PDB file of C-alpha atoms in Angstrom:
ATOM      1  CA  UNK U   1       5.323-129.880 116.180  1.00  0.00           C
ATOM      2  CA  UNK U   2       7.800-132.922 116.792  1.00  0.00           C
ATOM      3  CA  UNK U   3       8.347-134.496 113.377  1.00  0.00           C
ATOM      4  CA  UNK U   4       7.142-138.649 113.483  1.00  0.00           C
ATOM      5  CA  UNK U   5       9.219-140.911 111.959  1.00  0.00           C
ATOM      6  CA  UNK U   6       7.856-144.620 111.419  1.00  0.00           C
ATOM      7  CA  UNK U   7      10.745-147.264 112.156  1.00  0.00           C
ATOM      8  CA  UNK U   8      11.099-149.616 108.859  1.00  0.00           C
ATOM      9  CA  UNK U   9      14.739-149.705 108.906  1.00  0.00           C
ATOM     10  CA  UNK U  10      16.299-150.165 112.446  1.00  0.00           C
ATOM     11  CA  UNK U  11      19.946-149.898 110.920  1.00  0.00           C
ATOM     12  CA  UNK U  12      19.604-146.267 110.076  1.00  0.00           C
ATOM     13  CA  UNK U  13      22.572-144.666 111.553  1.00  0.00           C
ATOM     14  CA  UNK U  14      20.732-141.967 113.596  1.00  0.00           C
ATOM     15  CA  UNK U  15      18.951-145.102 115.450  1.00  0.00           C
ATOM     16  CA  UNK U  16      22.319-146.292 116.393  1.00  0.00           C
ATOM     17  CA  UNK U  17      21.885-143.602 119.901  1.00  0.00           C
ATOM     18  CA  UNK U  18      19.529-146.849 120.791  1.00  0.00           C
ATOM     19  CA  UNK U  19      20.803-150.034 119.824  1.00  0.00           C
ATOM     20  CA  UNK U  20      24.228-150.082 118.780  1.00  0.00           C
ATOM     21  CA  UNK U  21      26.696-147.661 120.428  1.00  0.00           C
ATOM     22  CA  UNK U  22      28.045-149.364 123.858  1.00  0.00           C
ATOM     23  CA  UNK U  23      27.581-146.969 127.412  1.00  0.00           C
ATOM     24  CA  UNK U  24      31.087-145.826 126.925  1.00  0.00           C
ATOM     25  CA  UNK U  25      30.661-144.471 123.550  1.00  0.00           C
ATOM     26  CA  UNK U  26      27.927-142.927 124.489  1.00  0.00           C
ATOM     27  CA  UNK U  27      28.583-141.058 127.211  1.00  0.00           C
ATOM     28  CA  UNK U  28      31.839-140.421 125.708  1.00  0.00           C
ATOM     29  CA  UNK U  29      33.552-139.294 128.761  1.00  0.00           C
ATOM     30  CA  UNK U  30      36.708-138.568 127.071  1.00  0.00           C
ATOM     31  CA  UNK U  31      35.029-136.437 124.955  1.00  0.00           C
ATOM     32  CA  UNK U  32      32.044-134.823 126.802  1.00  0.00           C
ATOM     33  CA  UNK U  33      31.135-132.448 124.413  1.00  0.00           C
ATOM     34  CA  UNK U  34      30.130-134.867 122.140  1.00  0.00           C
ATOM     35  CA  UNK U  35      29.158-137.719 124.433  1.00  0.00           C
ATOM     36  CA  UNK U  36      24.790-138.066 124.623  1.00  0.00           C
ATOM     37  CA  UNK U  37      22.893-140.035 127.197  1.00  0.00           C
ATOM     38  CA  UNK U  38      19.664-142.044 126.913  1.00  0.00           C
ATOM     39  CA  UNK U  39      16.787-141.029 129.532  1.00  0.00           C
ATOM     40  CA  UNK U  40      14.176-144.217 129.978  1.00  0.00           C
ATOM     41  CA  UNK U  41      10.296-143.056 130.836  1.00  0.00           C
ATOM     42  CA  UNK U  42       8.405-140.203 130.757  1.00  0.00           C
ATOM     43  CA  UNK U  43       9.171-139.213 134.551  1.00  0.00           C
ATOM     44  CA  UNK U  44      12.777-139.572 133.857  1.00  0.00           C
ATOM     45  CA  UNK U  45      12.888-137.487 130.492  1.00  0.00           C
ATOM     46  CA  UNK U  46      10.695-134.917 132.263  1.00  0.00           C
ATOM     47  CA  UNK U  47      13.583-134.242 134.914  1.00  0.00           C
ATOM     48  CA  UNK U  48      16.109-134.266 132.789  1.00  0.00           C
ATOM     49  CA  UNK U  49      14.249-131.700 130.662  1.00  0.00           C
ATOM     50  CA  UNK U  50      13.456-129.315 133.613  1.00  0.00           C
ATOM     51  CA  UNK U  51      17.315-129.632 134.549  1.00  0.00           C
ATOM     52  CA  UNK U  52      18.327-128.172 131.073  1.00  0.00           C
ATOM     53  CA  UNK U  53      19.602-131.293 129.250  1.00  0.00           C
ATOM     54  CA  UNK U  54      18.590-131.233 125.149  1.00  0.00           C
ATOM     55  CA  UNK U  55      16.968-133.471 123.650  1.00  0.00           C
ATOM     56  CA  UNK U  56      18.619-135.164 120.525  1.00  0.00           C
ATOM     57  CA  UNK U  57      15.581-137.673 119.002  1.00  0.00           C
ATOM     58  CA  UNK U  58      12.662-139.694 120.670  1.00  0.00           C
ATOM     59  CA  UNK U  59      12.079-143.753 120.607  1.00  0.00           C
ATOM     60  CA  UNK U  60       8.686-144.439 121.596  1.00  0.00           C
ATOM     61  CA  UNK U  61       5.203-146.373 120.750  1.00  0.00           C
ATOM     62  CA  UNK U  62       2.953-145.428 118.528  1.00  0.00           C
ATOM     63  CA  UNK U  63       0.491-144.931 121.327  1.00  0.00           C
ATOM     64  CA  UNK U  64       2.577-143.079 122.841  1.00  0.00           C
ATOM     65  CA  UNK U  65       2.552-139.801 120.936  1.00  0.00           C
ATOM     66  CA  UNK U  66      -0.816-138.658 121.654  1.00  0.00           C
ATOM     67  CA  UNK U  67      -1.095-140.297 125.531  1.00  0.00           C
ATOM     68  CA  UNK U  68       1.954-139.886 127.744  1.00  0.00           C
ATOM     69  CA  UNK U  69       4.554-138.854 126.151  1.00  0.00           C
ATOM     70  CA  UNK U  70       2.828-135.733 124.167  1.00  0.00           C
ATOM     71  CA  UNK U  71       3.747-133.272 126.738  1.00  0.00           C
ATOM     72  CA  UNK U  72       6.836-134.247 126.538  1.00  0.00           C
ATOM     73  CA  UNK U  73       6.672-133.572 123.088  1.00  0.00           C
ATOM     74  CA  UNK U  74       5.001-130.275 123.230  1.00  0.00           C
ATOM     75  CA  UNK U  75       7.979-128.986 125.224  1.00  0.00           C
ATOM     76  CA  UNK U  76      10.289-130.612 122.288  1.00  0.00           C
ATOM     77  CA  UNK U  77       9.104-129.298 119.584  1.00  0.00           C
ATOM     78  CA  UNK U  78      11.116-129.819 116.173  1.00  0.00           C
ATOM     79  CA  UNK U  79      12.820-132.819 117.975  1.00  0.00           C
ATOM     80  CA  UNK U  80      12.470-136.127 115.536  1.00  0.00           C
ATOM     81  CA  UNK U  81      10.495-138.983 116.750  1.00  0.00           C
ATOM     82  CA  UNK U  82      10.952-142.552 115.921  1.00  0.00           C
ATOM     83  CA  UNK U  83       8.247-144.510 116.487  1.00  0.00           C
ATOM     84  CA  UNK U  84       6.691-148.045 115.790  1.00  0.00           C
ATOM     85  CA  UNK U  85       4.025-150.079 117.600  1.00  0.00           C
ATOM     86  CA  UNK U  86       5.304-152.616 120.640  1.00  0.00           C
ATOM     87  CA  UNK U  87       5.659-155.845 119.302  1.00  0.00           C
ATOM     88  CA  UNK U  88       8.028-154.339 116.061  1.00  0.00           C
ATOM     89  CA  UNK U  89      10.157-152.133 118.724  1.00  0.00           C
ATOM     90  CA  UNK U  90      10.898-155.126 120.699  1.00  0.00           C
ATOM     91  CA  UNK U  91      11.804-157.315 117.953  1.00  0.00           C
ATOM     92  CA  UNK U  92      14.120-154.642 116.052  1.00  0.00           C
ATOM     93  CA  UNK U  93      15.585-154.024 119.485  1.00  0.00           C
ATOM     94  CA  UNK U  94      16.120-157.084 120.917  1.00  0.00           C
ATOM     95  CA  UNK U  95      14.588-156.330 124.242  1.00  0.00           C
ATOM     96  CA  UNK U  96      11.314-155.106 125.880  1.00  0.00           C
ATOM     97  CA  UNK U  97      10.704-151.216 125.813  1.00  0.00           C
ATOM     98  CA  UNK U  98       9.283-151.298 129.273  1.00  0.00           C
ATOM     99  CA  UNK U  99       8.573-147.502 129.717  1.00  0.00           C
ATOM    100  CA  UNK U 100       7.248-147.341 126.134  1.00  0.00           C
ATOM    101  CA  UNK U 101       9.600-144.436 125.431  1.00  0.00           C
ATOM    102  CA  UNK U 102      13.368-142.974 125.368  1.00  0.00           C
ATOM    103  CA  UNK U 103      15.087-140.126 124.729  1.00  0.00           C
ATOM    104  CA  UNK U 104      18.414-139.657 123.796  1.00  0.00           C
ATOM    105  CA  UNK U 105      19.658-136.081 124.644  1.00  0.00           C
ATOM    106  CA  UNK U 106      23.407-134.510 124.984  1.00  0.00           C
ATOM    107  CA  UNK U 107      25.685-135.054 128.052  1.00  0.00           C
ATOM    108  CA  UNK U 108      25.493-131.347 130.156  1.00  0.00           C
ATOM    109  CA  UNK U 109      28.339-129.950 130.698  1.00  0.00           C
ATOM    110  CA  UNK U 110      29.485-131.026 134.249  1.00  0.00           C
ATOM    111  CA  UNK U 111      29.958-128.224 136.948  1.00  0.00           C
ATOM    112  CA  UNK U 112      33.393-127.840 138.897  1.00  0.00           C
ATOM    113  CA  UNK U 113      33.790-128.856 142.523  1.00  0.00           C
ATOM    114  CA  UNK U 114      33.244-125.128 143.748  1.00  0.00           C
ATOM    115  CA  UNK U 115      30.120-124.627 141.892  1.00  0.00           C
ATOM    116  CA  UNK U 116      28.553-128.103 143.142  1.00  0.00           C
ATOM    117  CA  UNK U 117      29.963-127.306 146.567  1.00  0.00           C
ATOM    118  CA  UNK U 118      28.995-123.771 146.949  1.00  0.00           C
ATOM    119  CA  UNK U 119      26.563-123.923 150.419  1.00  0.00           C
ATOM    120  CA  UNK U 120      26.740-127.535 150.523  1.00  0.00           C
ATOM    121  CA  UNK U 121      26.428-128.828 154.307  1.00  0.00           C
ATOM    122  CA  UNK U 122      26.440-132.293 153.753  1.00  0.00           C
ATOM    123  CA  UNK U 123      27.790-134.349 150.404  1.00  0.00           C
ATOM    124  CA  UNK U 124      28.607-137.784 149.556  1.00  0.00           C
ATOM    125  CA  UNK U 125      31.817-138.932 147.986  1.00  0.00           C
ATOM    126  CA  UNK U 126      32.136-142.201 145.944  1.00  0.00           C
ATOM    127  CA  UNK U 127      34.971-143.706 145.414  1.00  0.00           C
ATOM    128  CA  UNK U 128      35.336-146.163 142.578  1.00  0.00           C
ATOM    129  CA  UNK U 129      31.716-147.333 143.027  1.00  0.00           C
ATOM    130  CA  UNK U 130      31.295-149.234 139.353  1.00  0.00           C
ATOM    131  CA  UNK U 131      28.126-150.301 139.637  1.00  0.00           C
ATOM    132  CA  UNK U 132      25.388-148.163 137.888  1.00  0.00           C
ATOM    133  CA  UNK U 133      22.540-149.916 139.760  1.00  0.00           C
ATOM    134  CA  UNK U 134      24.500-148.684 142.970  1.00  0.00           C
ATOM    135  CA  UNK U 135      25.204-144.973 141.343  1.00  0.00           C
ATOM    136  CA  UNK U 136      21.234-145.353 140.592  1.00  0.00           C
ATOM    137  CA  UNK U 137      20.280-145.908 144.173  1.00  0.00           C
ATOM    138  CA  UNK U 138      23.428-143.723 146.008  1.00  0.00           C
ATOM    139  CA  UNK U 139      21.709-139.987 144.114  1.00  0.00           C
ATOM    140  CA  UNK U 140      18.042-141.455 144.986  1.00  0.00           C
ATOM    141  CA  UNK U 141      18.670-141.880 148.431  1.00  0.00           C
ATOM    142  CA  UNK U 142      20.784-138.295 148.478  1.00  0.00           C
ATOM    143  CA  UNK U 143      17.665-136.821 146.931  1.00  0.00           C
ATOM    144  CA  UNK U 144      15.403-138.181 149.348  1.00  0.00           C
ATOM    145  CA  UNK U 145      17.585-137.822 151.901  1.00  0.00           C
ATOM    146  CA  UNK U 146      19.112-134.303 152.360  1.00  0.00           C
ATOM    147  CA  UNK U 147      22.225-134.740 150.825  1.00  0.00           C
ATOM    148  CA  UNK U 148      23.577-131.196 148.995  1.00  0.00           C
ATOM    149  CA  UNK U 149      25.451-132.684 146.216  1.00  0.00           C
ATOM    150  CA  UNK U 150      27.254-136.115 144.846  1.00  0.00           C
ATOM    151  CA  UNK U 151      31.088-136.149 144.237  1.00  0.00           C
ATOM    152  CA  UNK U 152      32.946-139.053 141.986  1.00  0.00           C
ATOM    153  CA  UNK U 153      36.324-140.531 141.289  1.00  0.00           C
ATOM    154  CA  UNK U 154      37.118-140.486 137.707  1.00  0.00           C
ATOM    155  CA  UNK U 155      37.601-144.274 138.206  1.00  0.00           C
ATOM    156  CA  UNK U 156      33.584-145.165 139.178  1.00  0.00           C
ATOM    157  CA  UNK U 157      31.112-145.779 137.107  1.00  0.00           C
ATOM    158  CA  UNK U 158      29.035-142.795 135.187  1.00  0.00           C
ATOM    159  CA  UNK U 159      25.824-141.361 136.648  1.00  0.00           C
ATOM    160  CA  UNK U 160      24.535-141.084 132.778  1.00  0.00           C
ATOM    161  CA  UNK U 161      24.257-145.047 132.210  1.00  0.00           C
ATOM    162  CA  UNK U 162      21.094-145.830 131.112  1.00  0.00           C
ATOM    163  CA  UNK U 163      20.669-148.224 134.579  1.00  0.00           C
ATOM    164  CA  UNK U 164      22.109-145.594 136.288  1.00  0.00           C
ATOM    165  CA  UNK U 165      19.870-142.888 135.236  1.00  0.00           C
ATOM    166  CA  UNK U 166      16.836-145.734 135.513  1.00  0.00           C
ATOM    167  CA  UNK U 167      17.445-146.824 138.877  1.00  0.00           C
ATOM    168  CA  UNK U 168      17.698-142.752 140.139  1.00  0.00           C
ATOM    169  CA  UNK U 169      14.497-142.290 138.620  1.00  0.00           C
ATOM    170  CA  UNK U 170      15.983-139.255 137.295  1.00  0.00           C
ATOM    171  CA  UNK U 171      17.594-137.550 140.317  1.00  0.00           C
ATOM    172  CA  UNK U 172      20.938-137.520 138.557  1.00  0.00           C
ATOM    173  CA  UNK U 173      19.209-134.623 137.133  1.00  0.00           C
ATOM    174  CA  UNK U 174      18.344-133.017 140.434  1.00  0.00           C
ATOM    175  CA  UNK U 175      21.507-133.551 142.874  1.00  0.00           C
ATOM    176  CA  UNK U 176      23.933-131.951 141.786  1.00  0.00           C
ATOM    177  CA  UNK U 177      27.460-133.958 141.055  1.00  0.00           C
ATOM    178  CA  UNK U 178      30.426-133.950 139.351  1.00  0.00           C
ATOM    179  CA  UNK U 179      33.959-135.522 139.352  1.00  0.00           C
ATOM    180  CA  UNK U 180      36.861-134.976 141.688  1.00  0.00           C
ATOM    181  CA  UNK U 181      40.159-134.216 140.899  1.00  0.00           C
ATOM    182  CA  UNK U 182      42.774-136.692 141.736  1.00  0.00           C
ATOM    183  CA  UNK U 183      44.149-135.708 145.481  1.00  0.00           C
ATOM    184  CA  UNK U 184      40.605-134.594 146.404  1.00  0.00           C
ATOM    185  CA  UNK U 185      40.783-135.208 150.291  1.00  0.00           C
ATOM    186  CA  UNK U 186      43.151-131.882 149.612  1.00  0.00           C
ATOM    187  CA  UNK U 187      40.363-130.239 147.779  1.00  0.00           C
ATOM    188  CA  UNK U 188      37.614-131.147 150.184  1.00  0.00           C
ATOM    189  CA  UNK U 189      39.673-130.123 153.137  1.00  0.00           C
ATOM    190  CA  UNK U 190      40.027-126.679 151.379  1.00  0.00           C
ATOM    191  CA  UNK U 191      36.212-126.145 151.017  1.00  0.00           C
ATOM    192  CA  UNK U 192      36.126-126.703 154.220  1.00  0.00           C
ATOM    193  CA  UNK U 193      34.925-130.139 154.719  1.00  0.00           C
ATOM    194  CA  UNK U 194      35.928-132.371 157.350  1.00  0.00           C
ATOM    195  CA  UNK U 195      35.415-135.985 156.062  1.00  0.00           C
ATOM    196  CA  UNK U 196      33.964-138.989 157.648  1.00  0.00           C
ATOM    197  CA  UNK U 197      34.886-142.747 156.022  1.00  0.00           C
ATOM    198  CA  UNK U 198      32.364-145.245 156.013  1.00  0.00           C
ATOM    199  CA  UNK U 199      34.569-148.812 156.547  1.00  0.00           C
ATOM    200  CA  UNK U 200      34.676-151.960 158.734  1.00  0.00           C
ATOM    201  CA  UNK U 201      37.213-150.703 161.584  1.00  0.00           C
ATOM    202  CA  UNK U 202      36.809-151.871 165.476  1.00  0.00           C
ATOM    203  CA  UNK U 203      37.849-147.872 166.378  1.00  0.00           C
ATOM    204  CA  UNK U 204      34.902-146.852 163.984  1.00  0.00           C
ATOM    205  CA  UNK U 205      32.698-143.946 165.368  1.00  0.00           C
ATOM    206  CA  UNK U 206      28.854-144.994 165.712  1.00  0.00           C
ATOM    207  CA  UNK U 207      27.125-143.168 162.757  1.00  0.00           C
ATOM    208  CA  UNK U 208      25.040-141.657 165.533  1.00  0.00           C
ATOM    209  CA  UNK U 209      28.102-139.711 167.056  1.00  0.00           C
ATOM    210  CA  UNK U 210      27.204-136.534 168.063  1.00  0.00           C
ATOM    211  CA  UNK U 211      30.531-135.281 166.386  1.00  0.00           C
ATOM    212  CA  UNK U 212      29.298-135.736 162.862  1.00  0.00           C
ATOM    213  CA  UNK U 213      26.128-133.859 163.666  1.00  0.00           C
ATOM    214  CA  UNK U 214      28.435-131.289 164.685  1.00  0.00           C
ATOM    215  CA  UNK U 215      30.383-130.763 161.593  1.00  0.00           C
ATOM    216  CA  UNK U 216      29.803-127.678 159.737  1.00  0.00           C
ATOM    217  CA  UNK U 217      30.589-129.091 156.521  1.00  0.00           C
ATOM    218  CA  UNK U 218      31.076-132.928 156.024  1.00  0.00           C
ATOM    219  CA  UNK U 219      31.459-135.475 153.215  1.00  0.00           C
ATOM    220  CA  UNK U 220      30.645-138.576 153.853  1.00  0.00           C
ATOM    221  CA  UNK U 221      32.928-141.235 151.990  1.00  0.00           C
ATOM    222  CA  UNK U 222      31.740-144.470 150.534  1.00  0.00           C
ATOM    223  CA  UNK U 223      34.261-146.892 148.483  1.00  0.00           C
ATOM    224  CA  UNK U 224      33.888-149.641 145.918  1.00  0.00           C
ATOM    225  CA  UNK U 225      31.583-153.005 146.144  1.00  0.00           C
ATOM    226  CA  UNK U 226      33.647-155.535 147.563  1.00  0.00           C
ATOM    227  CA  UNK U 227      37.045-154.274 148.410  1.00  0.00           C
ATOM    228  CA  UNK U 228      35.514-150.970 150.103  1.00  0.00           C
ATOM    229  CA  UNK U 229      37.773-148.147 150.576  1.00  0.00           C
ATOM    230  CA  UNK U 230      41.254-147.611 150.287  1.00  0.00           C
ATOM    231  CA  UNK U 231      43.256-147.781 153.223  1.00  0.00           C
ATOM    232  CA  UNK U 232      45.380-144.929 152.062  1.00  0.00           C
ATOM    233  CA  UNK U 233      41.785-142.835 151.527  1.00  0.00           C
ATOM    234  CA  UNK U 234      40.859-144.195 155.538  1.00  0.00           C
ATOM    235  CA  UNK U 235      43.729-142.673 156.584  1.00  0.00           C
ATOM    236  CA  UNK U 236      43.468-139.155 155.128  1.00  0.00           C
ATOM    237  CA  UNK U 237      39.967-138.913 156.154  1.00  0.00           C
ATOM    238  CA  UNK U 238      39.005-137.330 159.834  1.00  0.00           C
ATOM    239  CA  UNK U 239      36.623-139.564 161.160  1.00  0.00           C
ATOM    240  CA  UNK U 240      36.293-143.553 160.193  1.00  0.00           C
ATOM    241  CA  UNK U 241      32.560-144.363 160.701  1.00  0.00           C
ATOM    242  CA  UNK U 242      30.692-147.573 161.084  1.00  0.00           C
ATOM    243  CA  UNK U 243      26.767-148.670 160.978  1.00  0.00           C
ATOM    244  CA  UNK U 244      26.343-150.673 163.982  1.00  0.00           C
ATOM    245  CA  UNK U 245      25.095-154.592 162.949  1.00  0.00           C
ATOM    246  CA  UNK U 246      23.257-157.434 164.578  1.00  0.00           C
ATOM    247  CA  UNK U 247      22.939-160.993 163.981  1.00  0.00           C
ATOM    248  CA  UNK U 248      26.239-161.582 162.461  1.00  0.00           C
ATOM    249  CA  UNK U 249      26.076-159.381 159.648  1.00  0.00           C
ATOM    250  CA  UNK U 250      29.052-157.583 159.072  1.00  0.00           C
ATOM    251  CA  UNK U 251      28.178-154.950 156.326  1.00  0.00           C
ATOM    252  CA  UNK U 252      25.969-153.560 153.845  1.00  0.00           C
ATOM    253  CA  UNK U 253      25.562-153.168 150.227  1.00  0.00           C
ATOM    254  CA  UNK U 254      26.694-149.560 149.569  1.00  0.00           C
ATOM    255  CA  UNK U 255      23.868-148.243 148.139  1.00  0.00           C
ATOM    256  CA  UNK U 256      21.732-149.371 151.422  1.00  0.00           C
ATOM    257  CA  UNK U 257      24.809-148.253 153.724  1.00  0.00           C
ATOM    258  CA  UNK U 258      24.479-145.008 151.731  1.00  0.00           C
ATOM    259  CA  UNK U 259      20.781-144.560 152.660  1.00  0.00           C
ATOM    260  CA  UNK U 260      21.112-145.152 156.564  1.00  0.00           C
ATOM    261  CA  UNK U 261      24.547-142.906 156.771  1.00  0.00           C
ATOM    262  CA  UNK U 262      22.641-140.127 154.231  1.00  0.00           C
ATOM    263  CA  UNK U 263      19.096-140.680 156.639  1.00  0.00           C
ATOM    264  CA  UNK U 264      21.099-140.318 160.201  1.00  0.00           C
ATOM    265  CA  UNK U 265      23.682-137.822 159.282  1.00  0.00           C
ATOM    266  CA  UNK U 266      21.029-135.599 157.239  1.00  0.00           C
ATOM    267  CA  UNK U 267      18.684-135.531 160.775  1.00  0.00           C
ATOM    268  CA  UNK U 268      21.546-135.288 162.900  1.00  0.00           C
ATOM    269  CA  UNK U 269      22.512-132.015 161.217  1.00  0.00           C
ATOM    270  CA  UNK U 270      18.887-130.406 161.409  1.00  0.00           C
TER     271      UNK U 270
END
């Protein structure tokens, strides 16, 4: 049975998981044996429980323990939770608890590019995407959508932000990813993926070219909000592709371009 703690003194050090340590600290990058993660909602905890992640303590309502979360429990048993009614956990925190419940757990140990690439058809690179809310929706549309596996600069933003994990509903858990080294077009190429560059170019292929479909193995390239990709990363890559617009529009967010390239390239390839 999960030991229950009652919050009456939020500036205990083992609450600091919670309310105190910044994203960077906690996900500690540098350091990813000791970095830890914080999963928000019962769904989300859930997958990253059935992907293997361990759970470090619990944050949750009172209510909480015997309704939605006690499953969750069940399957962590021995695990502490903290716990306090609504109205006390949103005044010690400063904010809302809008899922009722978190779960801080440690950072998994991240797979190499072989391993996440081994019988991969079809993968999406990000390059420098900073935005969690944008890493949040990128893996939920390549879980919905038929993409094998998610591959990251070093310079993006981590999958393992809180918003980031929120916004994926947990599919961070589920698609595999990991990071790339630093000349990774050379590494793709290697594995035998052709890659295709998603950028604003006149000579663009459609994203319905036949050619894509065609590709054995392809990942499909998507750069930072704003600038987009680099022009040196446009010109390494084998095919430049565009989404075709109307009504004067001349691009898309990247998390919605994601979603139409990950939707037509995934059914082209059936």
């Amino acid at each position: 049975m999960s030991t229950i703690l009652e919050i009456t003194d939020f500036s205990a050090p083992e609450l600091d998981v919670y309310a105190r340590l910044t994203e960077n600290q906690l996900v500690n990058r540098a350091d990813p044996e000791h970095g830890m993660f914080v999963a928000e909602s019962p769904l989300v905890i859930q997958r990253a429980l059935d992907a293997g992640c361990v759970p470090v303590s619990f944050l949750m309502e009172y209510k909480h323990i015997t309704g939605k979360g006690s499953a969750l429990l069940e399957r962590c048993k021995g695990v502490p939770v903290y716990a306090a009614e609504l109205e006390v956990l949103t005044q010690l925190m400063g904010f809302h608890l809008t899922r009722g419940m978190l779960c801080a757990m440690y950072r998994p140990k991240l797979p190499t590019v072989q391993t996440v690439c081994a019988g991969a058809r079809r993968v999406a690179v990000l390059e420098n995407v900073m935005n969690p809310t944008n890493i949040g929706a990128i893996f939920r549309s390549a879980a919905a959508l038929g993409m094998d596996a998610v591959l990251l600069t070093s310079a993006g933003s981590d999958p393992l932000y809180r918003r980031a994990v929120r916004v994926s509903m947990g599919t961070v858990f589920q698609v595999p990813w990991t990071y790339l080294d630093e000349d990774w077009q050379v590494q793709l190429r290697e594995l035998g993926f052709q890659t295709a560059a998603l950028a604003l170019r006149e000579d663009s292929l459609s994203i319905a070219d036949p050619r894509l479909g065609q590709a054995e193995r392809l990942a499909v390239v998507l750069g930072t909000e704003g600038d987009g990709l680099a022009s040196d990363t446009i010109a390494r890559c084998d095919y430049t592709v565009r989404i075709p617009m109307s009504h004067g529009v001349d691009s898309l967010n990247v998390a919605a371009a994601s979603a139409v390239a990950f939707y037509q390239l995934g059914l082209m390839s059936r």
